Coordinates of C-alpha atoms in Angstrom, one line a residue:
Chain K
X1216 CA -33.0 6.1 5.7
X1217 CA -36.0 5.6 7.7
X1218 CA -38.1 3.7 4.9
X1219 CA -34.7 1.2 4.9
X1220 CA -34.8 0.6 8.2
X1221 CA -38.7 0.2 8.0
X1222 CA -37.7 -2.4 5.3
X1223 CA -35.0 -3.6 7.0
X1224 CA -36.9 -4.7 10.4
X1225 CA -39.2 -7.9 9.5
X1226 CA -35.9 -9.5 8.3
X1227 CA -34.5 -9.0 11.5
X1228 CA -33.8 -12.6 12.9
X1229 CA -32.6 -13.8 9.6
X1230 CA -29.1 -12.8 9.4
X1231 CA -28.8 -14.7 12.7
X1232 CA -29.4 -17.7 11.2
X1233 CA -27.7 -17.0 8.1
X1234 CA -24.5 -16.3 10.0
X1235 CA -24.7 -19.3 12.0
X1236 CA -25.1 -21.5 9.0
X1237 CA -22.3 -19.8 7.5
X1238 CA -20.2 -20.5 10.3
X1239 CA -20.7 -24.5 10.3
X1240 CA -20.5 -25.0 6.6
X1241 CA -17.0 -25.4 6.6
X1242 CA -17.4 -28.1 9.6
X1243 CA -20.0 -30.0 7.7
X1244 CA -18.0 -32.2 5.4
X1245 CA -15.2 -33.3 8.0
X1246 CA -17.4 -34.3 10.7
X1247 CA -20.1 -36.1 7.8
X1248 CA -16.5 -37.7 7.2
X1249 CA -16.0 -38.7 10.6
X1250 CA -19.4 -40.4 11.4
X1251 CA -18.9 -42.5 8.7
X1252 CA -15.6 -43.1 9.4
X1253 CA -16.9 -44.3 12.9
X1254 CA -19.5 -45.8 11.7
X1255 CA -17.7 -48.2 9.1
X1256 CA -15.0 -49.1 11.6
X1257 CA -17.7 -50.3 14.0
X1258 CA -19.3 -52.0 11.7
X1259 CA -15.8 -54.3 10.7
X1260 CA -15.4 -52.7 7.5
X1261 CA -12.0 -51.7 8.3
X1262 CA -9.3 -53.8 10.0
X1263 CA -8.5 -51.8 13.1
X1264 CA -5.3 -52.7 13.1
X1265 CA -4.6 -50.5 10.0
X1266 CA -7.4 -48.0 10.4
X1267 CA -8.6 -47.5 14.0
X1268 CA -12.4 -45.8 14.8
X1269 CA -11.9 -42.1 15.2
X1270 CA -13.2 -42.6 19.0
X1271 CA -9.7 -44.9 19.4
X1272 CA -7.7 -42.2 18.2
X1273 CA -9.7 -39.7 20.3
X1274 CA -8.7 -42.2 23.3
X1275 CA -5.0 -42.8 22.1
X1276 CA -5.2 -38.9 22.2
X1277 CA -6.4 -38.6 25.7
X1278 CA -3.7 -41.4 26.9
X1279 CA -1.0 -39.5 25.6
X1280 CA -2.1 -36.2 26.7
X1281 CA -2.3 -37.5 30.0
X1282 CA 0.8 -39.3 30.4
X1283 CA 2.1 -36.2 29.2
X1284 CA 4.2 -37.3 26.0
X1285 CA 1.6 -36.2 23.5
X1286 CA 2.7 -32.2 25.5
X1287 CA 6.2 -32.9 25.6
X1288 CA 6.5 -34.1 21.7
X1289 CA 4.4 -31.1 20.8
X1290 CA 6.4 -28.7 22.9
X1291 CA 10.1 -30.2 21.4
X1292 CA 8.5 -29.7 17.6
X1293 CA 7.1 -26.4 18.8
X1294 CA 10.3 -25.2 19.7
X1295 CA 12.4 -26.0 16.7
X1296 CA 9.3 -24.5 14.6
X1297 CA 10.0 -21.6 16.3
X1298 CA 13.9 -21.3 16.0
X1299 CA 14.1 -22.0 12.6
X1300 CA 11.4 -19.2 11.6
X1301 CA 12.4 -16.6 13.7
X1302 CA 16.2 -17.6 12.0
X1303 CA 15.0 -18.6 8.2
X1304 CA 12.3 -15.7 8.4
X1305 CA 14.3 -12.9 10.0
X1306 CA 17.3 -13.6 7.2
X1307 CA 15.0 -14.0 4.2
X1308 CA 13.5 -10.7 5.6
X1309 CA 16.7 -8.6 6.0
X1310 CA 18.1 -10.4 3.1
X1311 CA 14.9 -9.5 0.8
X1312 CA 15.2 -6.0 2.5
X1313 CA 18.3 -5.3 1.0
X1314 CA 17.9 -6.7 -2.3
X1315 CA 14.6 -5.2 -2.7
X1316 CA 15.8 -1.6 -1.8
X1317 CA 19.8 -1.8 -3.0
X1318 CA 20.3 -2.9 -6.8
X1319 CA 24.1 -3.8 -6.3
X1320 CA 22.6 -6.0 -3.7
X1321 CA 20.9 -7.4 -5.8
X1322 CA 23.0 -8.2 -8.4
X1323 CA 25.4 -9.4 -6.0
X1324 CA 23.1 -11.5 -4.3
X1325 CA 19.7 -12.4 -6.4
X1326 CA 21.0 -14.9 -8.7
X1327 CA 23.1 -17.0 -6.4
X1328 CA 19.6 -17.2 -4.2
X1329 CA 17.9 -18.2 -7.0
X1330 CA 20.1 -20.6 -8.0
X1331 CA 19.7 -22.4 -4.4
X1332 CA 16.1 -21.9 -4.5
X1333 CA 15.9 -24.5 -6.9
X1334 CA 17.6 -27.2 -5.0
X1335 CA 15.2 -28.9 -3.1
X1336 CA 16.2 -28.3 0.8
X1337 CA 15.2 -31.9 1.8
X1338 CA 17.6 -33.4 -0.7
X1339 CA 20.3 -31.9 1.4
X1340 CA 18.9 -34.1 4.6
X1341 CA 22.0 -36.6 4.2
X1342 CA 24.4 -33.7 3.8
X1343 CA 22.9 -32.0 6.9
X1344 CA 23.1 -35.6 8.9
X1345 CA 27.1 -35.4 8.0
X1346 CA 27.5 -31.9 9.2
X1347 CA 25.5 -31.6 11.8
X1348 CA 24.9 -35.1 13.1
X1349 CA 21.1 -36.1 14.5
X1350 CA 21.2 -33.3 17.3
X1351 CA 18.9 -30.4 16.8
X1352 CA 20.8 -28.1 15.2
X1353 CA 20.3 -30.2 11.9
X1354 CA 16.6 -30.2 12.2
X1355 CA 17.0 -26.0 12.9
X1356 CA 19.0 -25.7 10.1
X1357 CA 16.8 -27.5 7.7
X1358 CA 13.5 -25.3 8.8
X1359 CA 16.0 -22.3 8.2
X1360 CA 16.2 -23.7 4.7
X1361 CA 13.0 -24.3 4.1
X1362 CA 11.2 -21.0 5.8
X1363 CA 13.9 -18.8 4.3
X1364 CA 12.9 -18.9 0.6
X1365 CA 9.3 -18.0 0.4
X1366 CA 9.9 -15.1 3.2
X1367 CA 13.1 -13.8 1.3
X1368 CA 11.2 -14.1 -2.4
X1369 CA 8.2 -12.0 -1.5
X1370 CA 9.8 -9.4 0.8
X1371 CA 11.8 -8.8 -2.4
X1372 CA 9.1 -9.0 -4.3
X1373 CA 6.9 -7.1 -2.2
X1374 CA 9.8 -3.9 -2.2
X1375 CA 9.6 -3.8 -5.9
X1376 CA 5.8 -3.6 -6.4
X1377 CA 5.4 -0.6 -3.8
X1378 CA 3.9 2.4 -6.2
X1379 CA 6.4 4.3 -7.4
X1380 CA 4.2 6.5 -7.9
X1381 CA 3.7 6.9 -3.8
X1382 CA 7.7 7.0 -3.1
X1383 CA 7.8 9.8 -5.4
X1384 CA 4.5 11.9 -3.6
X1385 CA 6.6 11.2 -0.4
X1386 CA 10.1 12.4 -2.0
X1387 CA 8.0 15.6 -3.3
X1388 CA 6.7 15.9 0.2
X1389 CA 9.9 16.0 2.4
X1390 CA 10.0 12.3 3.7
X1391 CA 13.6 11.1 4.2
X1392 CA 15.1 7.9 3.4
X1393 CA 13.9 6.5 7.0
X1394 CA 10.7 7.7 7.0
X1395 CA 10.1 6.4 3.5
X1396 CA 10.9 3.1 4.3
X1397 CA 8.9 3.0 7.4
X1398 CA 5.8 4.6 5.9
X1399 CA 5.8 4.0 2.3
X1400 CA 7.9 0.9 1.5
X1401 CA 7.4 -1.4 4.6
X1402 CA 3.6 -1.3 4.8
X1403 CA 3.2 -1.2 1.0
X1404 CA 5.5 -4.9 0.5
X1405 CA 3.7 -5.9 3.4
X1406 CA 0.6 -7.9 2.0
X1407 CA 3.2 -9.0 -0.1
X1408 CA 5.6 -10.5 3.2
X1409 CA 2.9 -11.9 4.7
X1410 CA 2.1 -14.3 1.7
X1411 CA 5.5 -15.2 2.2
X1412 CA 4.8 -15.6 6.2
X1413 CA 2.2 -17.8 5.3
X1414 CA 4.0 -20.1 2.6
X1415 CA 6.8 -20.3 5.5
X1416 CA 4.6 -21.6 7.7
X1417 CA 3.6 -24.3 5.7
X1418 CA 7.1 -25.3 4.8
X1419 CA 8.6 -25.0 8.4
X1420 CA 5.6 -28.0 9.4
X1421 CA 6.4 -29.9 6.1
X1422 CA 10.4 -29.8 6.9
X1423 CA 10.1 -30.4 10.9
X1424 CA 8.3 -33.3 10.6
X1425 CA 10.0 -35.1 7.8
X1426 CA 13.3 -34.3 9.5
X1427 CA 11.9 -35.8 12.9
X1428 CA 10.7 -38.3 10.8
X1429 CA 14.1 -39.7 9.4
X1430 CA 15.9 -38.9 13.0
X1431 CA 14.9 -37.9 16.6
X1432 CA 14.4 -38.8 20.0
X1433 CA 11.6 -36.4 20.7
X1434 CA 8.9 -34.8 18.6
X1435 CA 6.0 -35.4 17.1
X1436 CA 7.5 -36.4 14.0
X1437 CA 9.2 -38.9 16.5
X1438 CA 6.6 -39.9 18.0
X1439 CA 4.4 -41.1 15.3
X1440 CA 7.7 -42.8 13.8
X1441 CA 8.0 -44.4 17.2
X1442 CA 4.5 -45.7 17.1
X1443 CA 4.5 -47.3 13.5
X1444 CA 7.3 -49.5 15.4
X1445 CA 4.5 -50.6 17.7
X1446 CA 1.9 -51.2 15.5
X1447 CA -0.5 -48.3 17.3
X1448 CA -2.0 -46.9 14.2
X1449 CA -4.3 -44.9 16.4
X1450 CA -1.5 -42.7 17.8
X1451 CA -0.2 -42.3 13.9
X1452 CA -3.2 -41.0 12.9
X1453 CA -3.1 -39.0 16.1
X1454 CA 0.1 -37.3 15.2
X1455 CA -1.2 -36.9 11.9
X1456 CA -4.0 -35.3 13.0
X1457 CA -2.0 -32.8 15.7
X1458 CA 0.4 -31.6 12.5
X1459 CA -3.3 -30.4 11.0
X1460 CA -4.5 -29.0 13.9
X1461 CA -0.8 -27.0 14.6
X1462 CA -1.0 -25.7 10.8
X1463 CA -4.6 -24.5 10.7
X1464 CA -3.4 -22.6 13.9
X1465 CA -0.6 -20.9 12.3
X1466 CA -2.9 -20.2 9.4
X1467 CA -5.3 -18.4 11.6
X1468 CA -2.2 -16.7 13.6
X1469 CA -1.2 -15.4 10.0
X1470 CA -4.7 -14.3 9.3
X1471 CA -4.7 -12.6 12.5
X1472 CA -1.8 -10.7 12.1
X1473 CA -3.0 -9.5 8.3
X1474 CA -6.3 -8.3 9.8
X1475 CA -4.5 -6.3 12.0
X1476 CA -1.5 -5.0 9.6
X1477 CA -3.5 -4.3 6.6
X1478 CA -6.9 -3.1 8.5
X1479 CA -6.5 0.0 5.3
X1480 CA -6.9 -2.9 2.3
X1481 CA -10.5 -3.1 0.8
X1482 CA -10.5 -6.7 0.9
X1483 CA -10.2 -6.3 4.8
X1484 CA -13.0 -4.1 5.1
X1485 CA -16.4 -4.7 6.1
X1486 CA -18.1 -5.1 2.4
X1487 CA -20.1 -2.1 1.0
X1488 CA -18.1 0.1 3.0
X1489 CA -16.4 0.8 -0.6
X1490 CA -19.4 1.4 -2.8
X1491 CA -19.9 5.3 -2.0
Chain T
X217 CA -16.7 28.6 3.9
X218 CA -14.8 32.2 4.0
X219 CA -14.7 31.6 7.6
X220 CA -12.7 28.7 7.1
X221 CA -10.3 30.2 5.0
X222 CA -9.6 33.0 7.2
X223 CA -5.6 34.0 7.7
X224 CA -4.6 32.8 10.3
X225 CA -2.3 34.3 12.6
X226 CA 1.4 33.7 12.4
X227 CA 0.9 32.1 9.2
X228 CA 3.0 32.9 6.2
X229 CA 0.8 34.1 3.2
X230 CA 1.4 35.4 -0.3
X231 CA 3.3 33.3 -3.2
X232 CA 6.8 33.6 -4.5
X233 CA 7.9 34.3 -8.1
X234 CA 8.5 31.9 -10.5
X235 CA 11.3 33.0 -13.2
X236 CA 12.5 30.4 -16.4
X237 CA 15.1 32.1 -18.4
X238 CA 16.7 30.7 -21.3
X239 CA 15.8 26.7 -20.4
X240 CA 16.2 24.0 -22.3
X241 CA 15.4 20.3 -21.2
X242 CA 16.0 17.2 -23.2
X243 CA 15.5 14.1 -22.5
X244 CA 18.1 11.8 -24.5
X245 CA 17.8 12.9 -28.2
X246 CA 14.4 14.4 -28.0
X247 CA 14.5 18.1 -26.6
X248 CA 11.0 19.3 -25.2
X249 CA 11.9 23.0 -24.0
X250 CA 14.3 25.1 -25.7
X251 CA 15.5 28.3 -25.1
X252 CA 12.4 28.5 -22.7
X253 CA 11.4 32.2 -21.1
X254 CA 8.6 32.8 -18.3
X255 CA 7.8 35.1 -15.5
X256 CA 5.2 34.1 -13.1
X257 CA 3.9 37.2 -10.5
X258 CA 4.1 36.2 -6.6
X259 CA 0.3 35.1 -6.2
X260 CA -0.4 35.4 -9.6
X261 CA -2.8 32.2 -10.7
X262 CA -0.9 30.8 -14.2
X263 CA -2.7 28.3 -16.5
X264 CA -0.8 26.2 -19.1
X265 CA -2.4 24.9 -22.0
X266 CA -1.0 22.6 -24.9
X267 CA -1.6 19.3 -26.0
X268 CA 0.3 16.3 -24.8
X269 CA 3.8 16.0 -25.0
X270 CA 4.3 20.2 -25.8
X271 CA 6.0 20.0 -22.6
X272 CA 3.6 20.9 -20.0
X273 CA 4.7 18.5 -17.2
X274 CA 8.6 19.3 -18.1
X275 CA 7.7 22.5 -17.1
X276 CA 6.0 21.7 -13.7
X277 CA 8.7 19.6 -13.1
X278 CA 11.0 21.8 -13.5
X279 CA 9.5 24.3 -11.5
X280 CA 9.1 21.5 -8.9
X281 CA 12.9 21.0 -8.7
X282 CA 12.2 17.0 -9.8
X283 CA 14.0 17.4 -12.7
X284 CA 16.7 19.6 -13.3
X285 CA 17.2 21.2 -16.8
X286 CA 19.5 20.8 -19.0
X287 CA 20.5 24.2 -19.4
X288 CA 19.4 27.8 -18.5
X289 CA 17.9 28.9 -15.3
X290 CA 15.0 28.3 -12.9
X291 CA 14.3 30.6 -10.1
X292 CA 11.9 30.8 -7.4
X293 CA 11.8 33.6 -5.2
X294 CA 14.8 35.3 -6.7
X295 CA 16.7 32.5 -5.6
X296 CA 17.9 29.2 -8.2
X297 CA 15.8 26.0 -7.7
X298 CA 18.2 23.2 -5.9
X299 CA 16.2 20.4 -5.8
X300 CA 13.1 19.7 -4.3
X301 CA 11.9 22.8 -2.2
X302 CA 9.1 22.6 0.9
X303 CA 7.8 26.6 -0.4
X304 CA 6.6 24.7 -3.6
X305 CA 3.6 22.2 -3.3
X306 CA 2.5 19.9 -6.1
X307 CA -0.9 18.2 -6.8
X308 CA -0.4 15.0 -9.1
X309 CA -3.0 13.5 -11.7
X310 CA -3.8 10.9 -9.4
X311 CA -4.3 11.9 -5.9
X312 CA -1.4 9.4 -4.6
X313 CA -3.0 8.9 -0.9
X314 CA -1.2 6.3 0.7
X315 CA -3.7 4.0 1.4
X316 CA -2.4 2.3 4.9
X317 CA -2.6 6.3 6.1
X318 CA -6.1 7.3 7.8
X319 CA -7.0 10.7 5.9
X320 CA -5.2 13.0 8.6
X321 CA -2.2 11.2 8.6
X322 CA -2.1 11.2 5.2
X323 CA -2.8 15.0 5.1
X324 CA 0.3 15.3 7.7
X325 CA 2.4 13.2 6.0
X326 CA 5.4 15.1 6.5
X327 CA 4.5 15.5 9.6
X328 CA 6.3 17.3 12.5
X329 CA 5.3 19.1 15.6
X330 CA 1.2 20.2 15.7
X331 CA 1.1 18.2 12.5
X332 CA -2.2 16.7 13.3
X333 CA -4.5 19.9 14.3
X334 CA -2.6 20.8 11.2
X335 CA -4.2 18.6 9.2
X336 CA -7.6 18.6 10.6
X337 CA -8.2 21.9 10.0
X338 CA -6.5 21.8 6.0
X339 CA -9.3 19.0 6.1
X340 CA -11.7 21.6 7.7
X341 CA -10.7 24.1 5.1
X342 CA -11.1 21.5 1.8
X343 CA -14.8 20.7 3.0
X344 CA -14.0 17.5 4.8
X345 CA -14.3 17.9 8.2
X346 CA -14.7 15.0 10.7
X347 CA -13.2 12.6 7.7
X348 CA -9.8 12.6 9.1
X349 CA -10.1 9.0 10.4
X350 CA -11.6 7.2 7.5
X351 CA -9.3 5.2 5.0
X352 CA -8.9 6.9 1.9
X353 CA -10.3 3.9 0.1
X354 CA -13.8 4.7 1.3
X355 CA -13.8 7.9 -0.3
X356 CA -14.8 9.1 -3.9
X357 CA -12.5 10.5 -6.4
X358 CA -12.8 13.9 -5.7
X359 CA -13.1 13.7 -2.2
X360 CA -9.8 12.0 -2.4
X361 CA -8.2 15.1 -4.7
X362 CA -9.2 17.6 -1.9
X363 CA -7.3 15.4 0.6
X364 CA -4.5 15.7 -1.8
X365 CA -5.0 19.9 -2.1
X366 CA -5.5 19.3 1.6
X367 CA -1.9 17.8 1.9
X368 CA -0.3 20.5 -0.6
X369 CA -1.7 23.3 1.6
X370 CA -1.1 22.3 5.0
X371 CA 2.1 23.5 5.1
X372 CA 1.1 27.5 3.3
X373 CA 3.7 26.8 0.6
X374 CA 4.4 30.1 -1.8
X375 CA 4.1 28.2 -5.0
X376 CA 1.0 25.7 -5.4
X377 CA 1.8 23.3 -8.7
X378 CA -1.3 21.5 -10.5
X379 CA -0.6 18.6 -13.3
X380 CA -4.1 18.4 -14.7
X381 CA -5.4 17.5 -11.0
X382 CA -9.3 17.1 -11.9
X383 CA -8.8 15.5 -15.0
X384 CA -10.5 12.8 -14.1
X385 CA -13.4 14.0 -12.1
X386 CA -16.9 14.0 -13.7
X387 CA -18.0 17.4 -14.8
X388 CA -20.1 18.8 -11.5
X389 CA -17.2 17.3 -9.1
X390 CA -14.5 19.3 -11.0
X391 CA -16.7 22.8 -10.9
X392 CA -17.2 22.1 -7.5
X393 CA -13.3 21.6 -7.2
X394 CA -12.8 24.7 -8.9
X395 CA -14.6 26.9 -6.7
X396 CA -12.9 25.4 -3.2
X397 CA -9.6 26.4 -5.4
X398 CA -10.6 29.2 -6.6
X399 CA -11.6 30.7 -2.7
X400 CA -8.8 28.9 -1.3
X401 CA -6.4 30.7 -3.9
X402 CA -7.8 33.7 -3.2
X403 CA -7.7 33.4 1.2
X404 CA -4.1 32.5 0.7
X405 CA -2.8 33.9 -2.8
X406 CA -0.1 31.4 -2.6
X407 CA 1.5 31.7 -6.8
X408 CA -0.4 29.0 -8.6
X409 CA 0.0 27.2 -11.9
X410 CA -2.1 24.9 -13.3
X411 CA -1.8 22.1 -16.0
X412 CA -4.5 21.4 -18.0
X413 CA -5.9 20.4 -21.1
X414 CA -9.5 22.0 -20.5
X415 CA -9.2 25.5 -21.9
X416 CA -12.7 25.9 -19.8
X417 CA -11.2 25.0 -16.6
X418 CA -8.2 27.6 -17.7
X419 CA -9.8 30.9 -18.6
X420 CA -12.1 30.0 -15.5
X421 CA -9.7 29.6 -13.3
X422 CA -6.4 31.7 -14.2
X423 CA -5.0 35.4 -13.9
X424 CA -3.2 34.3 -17.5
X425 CA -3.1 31.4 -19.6
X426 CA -0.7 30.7 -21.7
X427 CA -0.8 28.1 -24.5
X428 CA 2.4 25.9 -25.2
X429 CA 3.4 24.7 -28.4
X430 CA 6.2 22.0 -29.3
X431 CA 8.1 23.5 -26.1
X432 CA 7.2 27.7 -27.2
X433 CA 5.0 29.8 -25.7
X434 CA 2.0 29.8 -28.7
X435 CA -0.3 32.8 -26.6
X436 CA -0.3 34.4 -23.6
X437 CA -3.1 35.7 -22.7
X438 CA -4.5 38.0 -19.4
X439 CA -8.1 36.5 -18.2
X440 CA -9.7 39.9 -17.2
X441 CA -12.8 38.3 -15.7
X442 CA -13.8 38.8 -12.2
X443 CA -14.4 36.7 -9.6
X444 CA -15.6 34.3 -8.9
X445 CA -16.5 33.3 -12.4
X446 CA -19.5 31.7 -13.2
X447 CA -18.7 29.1 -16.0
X448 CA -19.8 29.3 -19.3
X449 CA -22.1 31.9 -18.8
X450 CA -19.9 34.8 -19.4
X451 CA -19.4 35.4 -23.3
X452 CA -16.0 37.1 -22.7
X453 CA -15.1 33.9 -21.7
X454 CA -16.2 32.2 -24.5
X455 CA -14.6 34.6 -26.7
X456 CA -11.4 33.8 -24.7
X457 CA -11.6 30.1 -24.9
X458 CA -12.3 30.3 -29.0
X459 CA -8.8 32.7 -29.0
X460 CA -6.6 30.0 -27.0
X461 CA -8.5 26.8 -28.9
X462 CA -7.1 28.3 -32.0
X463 CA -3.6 28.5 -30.4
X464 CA -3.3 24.8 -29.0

């Protein structure tokens, strides 16, 4: 122990810079890609007209943020994101509850899912327009759609892969149905769910904005639509860029919540923890 | 280590009996017991040998109340077995730790009121004290079977089942396992019977072994060795294990 730490203590200061320089890796490439970006536009290699300097679209940012459109776009998309996952997630989840756990569920249920599945939810976009109008419920209804699917799929899917061998240990060892479920079934489909989670997320940006896209009077989806009108390819690319910057968020909420909710899985523990 | 074994008071101790008369079990066309007799002593420590598929693990889970057979009868404590039963502990092949559980709560996984000073002293009495927090992923393989004899115990059941629990341990893990069971059994002489394919581990271990073949008792046999044994060592035992090789 003593002799490792002996070992250990020259090479002190080098996991500091090891660490940092493994923290800006993964920043290395897009801002090498921005520079030059900004460096060609300046230069008149591109026509700004179709493809503005980053430092215009940093300004058409700054514009919008403080005549407060860029907020109130963000905000409208924000809050349909939200309604249609809490709705599409929470019934995929109940939904892939019960057919994971109930086999007349399933049987009742599965196959007519599947068959859905496979009909690509934008395609129903004029169908929604008939029921539903241009108001907001069509735009809720089609994130519904789209989150729905990947949560419902791997909740299921999660349910069935739990160890049977671990249900059984906790039949043998007096759990009841309830406490079963809550100890064995849910946590054990969980790494599973959150995949799904994480699919969702993608889906609900990819379904919000192309159904701002086709009709709104708010959103970002609008808003970039709106601008194309006006020829200000800087906010475009400004919207474009807000739709990466909201998904890389909900990537790192997901992430968040998985570090937290399956702290017990090797992969989440500090590494040689396991090699005992 | 006796100190931690010590009865506690209030504590139930001893074992129940185990009784099989006339049992059959089949599964579909296949019928592994037939007409299937066996007493087991309250506290007496029973070892089953036989090769796979002579219907060692029918047995256990008969006795276990997971399956129920197809005829005859099955008694524990004087009293038929009706399903699963709390007096009547069993420790699987694998350990089966639920891996989002820290070691305590897996250890109290049933549990109920006091279930976690419970727990941290079954884990005091297995040789694991101070673990209780730790994932069971960090541990080794047998550290992670005496959490499962851990969980089994924590509750002082009569009846303490084993289906060939250190089966895959390395040699000096599994004598080490055999001594904590070995003073455990004998702190808490709780009925025991072991599955196994190690006729070592058996005549070690047991009060009796008996051998099964094709769903018959081949040999039954009274270990008269004291304790605790000292593997290998003891020609008697050798003498014993040549007797119920030649009956598996």
């Amino acid at each position: 122990m003593s002799v490792e730490a002996l070992a250990e203590a020259p090479r002190a200061r080098r996991p500091d810079v090891a660490w940092l320089g493994r923290a800006l890796a993964p920043w290395a490439l897009p801002i090498a890609l921005l520079i030059a970006w900004e460096v060609a536009a300046r230069a008149g290699l591109a026509n700004p007209r179709l493809l503005p300097a980053p430092s215009a679209v940093a300004l058409a940012g700054w514009r919008t943020l403080l005549d407060g459109t860029l907020a109130a776009n963000a905000l409208a998309s924000g809050q349909r994101a939200l309604v249609g996952l809490v709705i599409g997630g929470g019934l995929g989840f109940v939904l892939g509850l019960a057919t994971g756990l109930w086999r007349p569920v399933e049987t009742l249920l599965d196959s007519t899912v599947q068959m859905v599945r496979n009909v690509p939810h934008l395609a129903l976009i004029p169908l929604v327009i008939l029921w539903f109008g241009i108001g907001e419920s069509a735009k809720i209804f089609l994130v519904v759609l789209g989150v729905f699917f990947p949560v419902y799929i791997n909740t299921f899917h999660g349910v069935r892969t739990v160890d049977r061998q671990l249900v059984e240990m906790a039949e043998v060892y007096g759990l009841d149905r309830r406490a079963r479920l809550w100890r064995i079934v849910l946590p054990g489909a969980m790494p599973s769910i959150l995949v799904g989670l994480r699919y969702a997320l993608g889906l609900m940006w990819l379904t919000l904005i192309v159904a701002e896209t086709i009709s709104a009077s708010s959103g970002l989806g609008y808003m970039t639509m709106n601008a194309r009108e006006f020829f200000q390819t800087d906010v475009v690319i400004l919207g474009i860029l807000v739709y990466a910057l909201l998904g890389k968020l909900a990537d790192a909420a997901t992430r968040a919540v998985e570090r937290r909710a399956l702290a017990w899985h090797p992969a989440w523990q500090p590494s040689g923890e396991d090699s005992r | 280590m006796s100190a931690l074994l010590e009865t506690r008071e209030g504590e139930a101790t001893g074992g129940l009996s185990v009784a099989l008369s006339g049992v059959s079990k089949s599964f579909g066309e296949t019928s592994v017991l037939r007409g299937f007799d066996l007493k087991v002593r309250p506290g007496e420590f029973l070892a089953v040998v036989g090769r796979s598929g002579g219907g060692k693990s029918t047995l256990l889970r008969l006795v276990a109340g997971l399956d129920r057979p197809s005829g005859g009868r099955v008694e524990i404590g004087g009293r038929p077995v009706a399903g699963l039963n709390p007096a009547v502990r069993l420790l699987f092949q694998e350990a089966r730790l639920v891996p989002w559980q820290s070691v305590v709560q897996n250890v109290g996984i049933a549990r109920g009121p006091g279930w976690r000073e419970a727990a941290e002293r079954a884990l005091a009495d297995v040789g694991l004290d101070g673990r209780g927090g730790e994932w069971p992923s960090v541990l080794s393989g047998g550290q992670k079977q005496r959490v499962a004899l851990a969980r089994a115990l924590v509750s002082r059941p009569g009846i303490l089942l084993l289906d060939e629990p250190f089966g895959a341990l390395d040699a000096l893990t599994r004598i080490e396992m055999h001594r904590l069971l070995d003073g455990i059994w004998r702190a808490r002489g709780f009925t025991t019977i072991l599955i196994t394919h190690d006729v070592a581990e058996a005549v070690a271990l047991a009060d009796r072994v008996i051998v099964l073949r094709e769903g018959r008792i081949a040999l039954d046999v009274e270990v008269e060795l004291e304790r605790p044994r000292a593997e290998l060592a003891d020609p008697r035992a050798a003498e014993l294990q040549k007797r119920i090789l030649a009956a598996v």
